């Protein structure tokens, strides 16, 4: 069996497993989705949203890209945010980064990566914003880990800059969280980003509604 055939065999097994526990499983899945969470994470194959959160199909709306970025002119992520906040009415938005992130590592190097340059530029901007703190960290691994965390924090700030998130926070208490997945241990770390405080700090500049 080749690797593609294996996938279809896996799928058959998965269907049988679900149906053995609940014969109406797919019928119910077909009725619609009502996820409480929007998860924005990295495309890295080792960081699978549902697995690490222990949630089932229907529980989390997922967007993944290189280095879990929230970029205001990325129509893809902006559509995901708009749809999930205004239509699905998610209650929690999570930005989840991870240690050993290749995107973050690439942004720390002086290399021309072609089409990736403008994407990674956004991570370099995070470095510039926090240059004093980062450059004060002598250990390269520790500096790399810290940039992973600061990048999550800045992407949370970028979320807060959107009109849909500002409005949903005010109207129904939508919250934003920054997490890091530690690949070495499997642990999910809550960076405890103070969403209301950041919101208060930046609203003077970014208020849209
Ligand atoms: Co990554």
Tab-separated table of C-alpha atoms and ligand atoms in Angstrom:
chain	number	residue	atom	x	y	z
A	1	UNK	CA	0.000	0.000	0.000
A	2	UNK	CA	1.471	3.395	-0.902
A	3	UNK	CA	1.115	6.421	1.347
A	4	UNK	CA	-1.929	7.796	-0.515
A	5	UNK	CA	-3.707	4.440	-0.439
A	6	UNK	CA	-2.902	4.284	3.266
A	7	UNK	CA	-4.759	7.576	3.805
A	8	UNK	CA	-7.937	6.182	2.241
A	9	UNK	CA	-7.610	3.011	4.308
A	10	UNK	CA	-7.214	5.189	7.422
A	11	UNK	CA	-10.337	7.088	6.435
A	12	UNK	CA	-12.382	3.880	6.215
A	13	UNK	CA	-11.147	2.859	9.642
A	14	UNK	CA	-11.946	6.283	11.060
A	15	UNK	CA	-15.505	6.174	9.726
A	16	UNK	CA	-16.038	2.709	11.181
A	17	UNK	CA	-14.638	3.834	14.536
A	18	UNK	CA	-16.927	6.875	14.727
A	19	UNK	CA	-20.008	4.890	13.661
A	20	UNK	CA	-19.341	2.122	16.163
A	21	UNK	CA	-19.592	4.678	18.966
A	22	UNK	CA	-22.470	6.671	17.467
A	23	UNK	CA	-24.395	5.490	14.386
A	24	UNK	CA	-25.720	9.058	13.864
A	25	UNK	CA	-22.256	10.657	14.106
A	26	UNK	CA	-22.014	11.963	10.528
A	27	UNK	CA	-25.710	12.788	10.361
A	28	UNK	CA	-25.206	15.081	13.343
A	29	UNK	CA	-21.963	16.499	11.966
A	30	UNK	CA	-23.843	17.411	8.803
A	31	UNK	CA	-26.342	19.558	10.737
A	32	UNK	CA	-23.889	22.434	11.009
A	33	UNK	CA	-21.096	23.845	13.106
A	34	UNK	CA	-21.172	25.899	16.257
A	35	UNK	CA	-17.541	26.136	17.375
A	36	UNK	CA	-16.672	28.129	20.496
A	37	UNK	CA	-13.066	28.659	19.436
A	38	UNK	CA	-11.145	30.175	16.567
A	39	UNK	CA	-7.601	28.780	16.520
A	40	UNK	CA	-4.894	30.526	14.508
A	41	UNK	CA	-1.743	28.421	14.478
A	42	UNK	CA	1.322	27.479	12.470
A	43	UNK	CA	1.145	25.172	9.449
A	44	UNK	CA	3.937	23.070	10.990
A	45	UNK	CA	2.956	19.399	10.622
A	46	UNK	CA	3.830	18.700	14.255
A	47	UNK	CA	1.396	21.219	15.688
A	48	UNK	CA	-2.085	19.847	15.075
A	49	UNK	CA	-4.777	22.040	16.583
A	50	UNK	CA	-7.442	19.467	17.433
A	51	UNK	CA	-5.003	16.873	18.776
A	52	UNK	CA	-3.158	19.170	21.117
A	53	UNK	CA	-6.385	20.738	22.392
A	54	UNK	CA	-8.133	17.381	22.702
A	55	UNK	CA	-11.206	18.563	20.808
A	56	UNK	CA	-13.471	16.862	18.304
A	57	UNK	CA	-14.711	17.853	14.827
A	58	UNK	CA	-17.100	20.789	15.163
A	59	UNK	CA	-15.435	22.301	18.222
A	60	UNK	CA	-12.782	24.589	16.751
A	61	UNK	CA	-12.574	26.755	13.640
A	62	UNK	CA	-8.993	26.526	12.411
A	63	UNK	CA	-6.673	28.742	10.397
A	64	UNK	CA	-3.029	27.829	9.932
A	65	UNK	CA	-0.216	29.588	8.109
A	66	UNK	CA	3.543	29.892	8.399
A	67	UNK	CA	4.330	31.193	11.897
A	68	UNK	CA	0.692	31.860	12.896
A	69	UNK	CA	0.562	35.369	11.484
A	70	UNK	CA	-2.351	37.823	11.545
A	71	UNK	CA	-1.569	40.209	8.716
A	72	UNK	CA	-4.050	42.942	7.892
A	73	UNK	CA	-3.759	42.576	4.116
A	74	UNK	CA	-3.944	38.778	4.112
A	75	UNK	CA	-7.428	38.237	2.736
A	76	UNK	CA	-7.348	34.628	3.893
A	77	UNK	CA	-6.805	35.195	7.621
A	78	UNK	CA	-8.984	38.316	7.613
A	79	UNK	CA	-11.875	36.369	6.029
A	80	UNK	CA	-11.483	33.591	8.599
A	81	UNK	CA	-11.582	36.121	11.451
A	82	UNK	CA	-14.548	37.982	10.011
A	83	UNK	CA	-16.591	34.866	9.304
A	84	UNK	CA	-15.898	33.147	12.603
A	85	UNK	CA	-16.479	36.265	14.735
A	86	UNK	CA	-19.462	37.795	12.947
A	87	UNK	CA	-21.256	34.678	11.703
A	88	UNK	CA	-20.159	31.696	13.801
A	89	UNK	CA	-19.883	33.991	16.833
A	90	UNK	CA	-16.905	32.218	18.404
A	91	UNK	CA	-16.322	33.161	22.047
A	92	UNK	CA	-12.558	32.710	22.195
A	93	UNK	CA	-9.777	33.413	19.706
A	94	UNK	CA	-6.459	31.697	20.222
A	95	UNK	CA	-3.172	32.530	18.547
A	96	UNK	CA	-0.916	29.527	19.106
A	97	UNK	CA	2.776	29.663	18.267
A	98	UNK	CA	5.300	26.930	18.926
A	99	UNK	CA	8.936	26.591	19.924
A	100	UNK	CA	11.225	25.354	17.130
A	101	UNK	CA	9.130	27.272	14.589
A	102	UNK	CA	10.899	27.261	11.231
A	103	UNK	CA	9.229	30.506	10.172
A	104	UNK	CA	10.540	32.353	13.220
A	105	UNK	CA	13.991	30.837	12.747
A	106	UNK	CA	14.061	31.903	9.094
A	107	UNK	CA	13.145	35.464	10.040
A	108	UNK	CA	16.142	35.577	12.390
A	109	UNK	CA	18.550	34.827	9.557
A	110	UNK	CA	19.989	37.109	6.892
A	111	UNK	CA	18.892	35.054	3.921
A	112	UNK	CA	16.927	35.904	0.773
A	113	UNK	CA	14.032	33.449	0.709
A	114	UNK	CA	12.231	34.841	-2.322
A	115	UNK	CA	8.443	34.831	-2.053
A	116	UNK	CA	8.754	34.165	1.678
A	117	UNK	CA	10.523	37.510	2.234
A	118	UNK	CA	7.386	39.688	2.534
A	119	UNK	CA	5.714	37.129	4.805
A	120	UNK	CA	8.705	36.794	7.114
A	121	UNK	CA	9.195	40.558	7.062
A	122	UNK	CA	6.258	40.764	9.463
A	123	UNK	CA	8.220	38.656	11.957
A	124	UNK	CA	11.271	40.872	11.490
A	125	UNK	CA	8.996	43.795	12.386
A	126	UNK	CA	8.115	42.025	15.645
A	127	UNK	CA	11.852	41.662	16.315
A	128	UNK	CA	12.375	45.367	15.652
A	129	UNK	CA	9.557	46.341	18.038
A	130	UNK	CA	11.183	44.257	20.786
A	131	UNK	CA	14.808	44.644	19.732
A	132	UNK	CA	16.095	45.870	23.105
A	133	UNK	CA	14.608	42.957	25.024
A	134	UNK	CA	15.666	40.359	22.443
A	135	UNK	CA	19.206	41.632	21.946
A	136	UNK	CA	19.721	41.578	25.704
A	137	UNK	CA	19.254	37.787	25.676
A	138	UNK	CA	22.725	36.311	25.148
A	139	UNK	CA	21.665	32.702	24.611
A	140	UNK	CA	20.550	32.221	21.026
A	141	UNK	CA	18.042	29.461	21.820
A	142	UNK	CA	16.462	31.545	24.566
A	143	UNK	CA	16.255	34.526	22.199
A	144	UNK	CA	14.608	32.347	19.565
A	145	UNK	CA	12.059	31.065	22.101
A	146	UNK	CA	11.321	34.593	23.262
A	147	UNK	CA	10.715	35.765	19.686
A	148	UNK	CA	8.205	32.902	19.292
A	149	UNK	CA	6.362	34.267	22.345
A	150	UNK	CA	6.576	37.921	21.336
A	151	UNK	CA	5.348	37.047	17.859
A	152	UNK	CA	2.252	35.419	19.374
A	153	UNK	CA	1.723	38.529	21.486
A	154	UNK	CA	1.984	40.843	18.476
A	155	UNK	CA	-0.391	38.699	16.426
A	156	UNK	CA	-2.884	38.976	19.297
A	157	UNK	CA	-2.454	42.743	19.080
A	158	UNK	CA	-3.090	42.523	15.342
A	159	UNK	CA	-6.331	40.650	16.049
A	160	UNK	CA	-7.385	43.389	18.434
A	161	UNK	CA	-6.864	45.949	15.664
A	162	UNK	CA	-9.713	44.450	13.627
A	163	UNK	CA	-13.189	45.982	13.774
A	164	UNK	CA	-14.953	42.624	14.164
A	165	UNK	CA	-12.899	41.656	17.234
A	166	UNK	CA	-13.273	45.107	18.850
A	167	UNK	CA	-17.023	45.047	18.322
A	168	UNK	CA	-17.530	41.458	19.504
A	169	UNK	CA	-15.455	42.112	22.623
A	170	UNK	CA	-17.617	45.096	23.515
A	171	UNK	CA	-20.941	43.490	22.626
A	172	UNK	CA	-20.527	39.930	23.873
A	173	UNK	CA	-17.195	39.604	25.666
A	174	UNK	CA	-15.149	37.880	22.956
A	175	UNK	CA	-11.642	37.175	24.278
A	176	UNK	CA	-8.210	36.753	22.678
A	177	UNK	CA	-5.534	34.384	24.039
A	178	UNK	CA	-1.880	33.836	23.199
A	179	UNK	CA	-0.487	30.330	23.616
A	180	UNK	CA	2.734	28.535	22.794
A	181	UNK	CA	2.976	24.816	22.120
A	182	UNK	CA	6.198	23.358	23.509
A	183	UNK	CA	7.178	20.653	21.031
A	184	UNK	CA	9.804	19.251	23.449
A	185	UNK	CA	7.210	18.325	26.068
A	186	UNK	CA	3.848	18.517	24.313
A	187	UNK	CA	2.757	21.171	26.797
A	188	UNK	CA	0.431	24.000	25.891
A	189	UNK	CA	1.597	27.210	27.579
A	190	UNK	CA	-0.756	30.130	28.192
A	191	UNK	CA	1.249	33.354	27.784
A	192	UNK	CA	-1.444	35.052	29.891
A	193	UNK	CA	-1.703	38.007	27.587
A	194	UNK	CA	-3.734	40.711	29.285
A	195	UNK	CA	-6.272	41.255	26.505
A	196	UNK	CA	-8.343	44.005	28.185
A	197	UNK	CA	-5.150	45.916	29.078
A	198	UNK	CA	-3.680	45.717	25.571
A	199	UNK	CA	-7.030	46.727	24.180
A	200	UNK	CA	-7.183	49.756	26.483
A	201	UNK	CA	-3.583	50.702	25.602
A	202	UNK	CA	-3.970	50.636	21.852
A	203	UNK	CA	-7.567	51.764	21.354
A	204	UNK	CA	-6.499	55.390	21.268
A	205	UNK	CA	-4.812	54.594	17.958
A	206	UNK	CA	-6.693	51.623	16.560
A	207	UNK	CA	-10.316	52.183	17.565
A	208	UNK	CA	-12.528	51.452	14.571
A	209	UNK	CA	-16.012	51.417	16.007
B	1	LIG	CO1	5.987	27.093	12.879
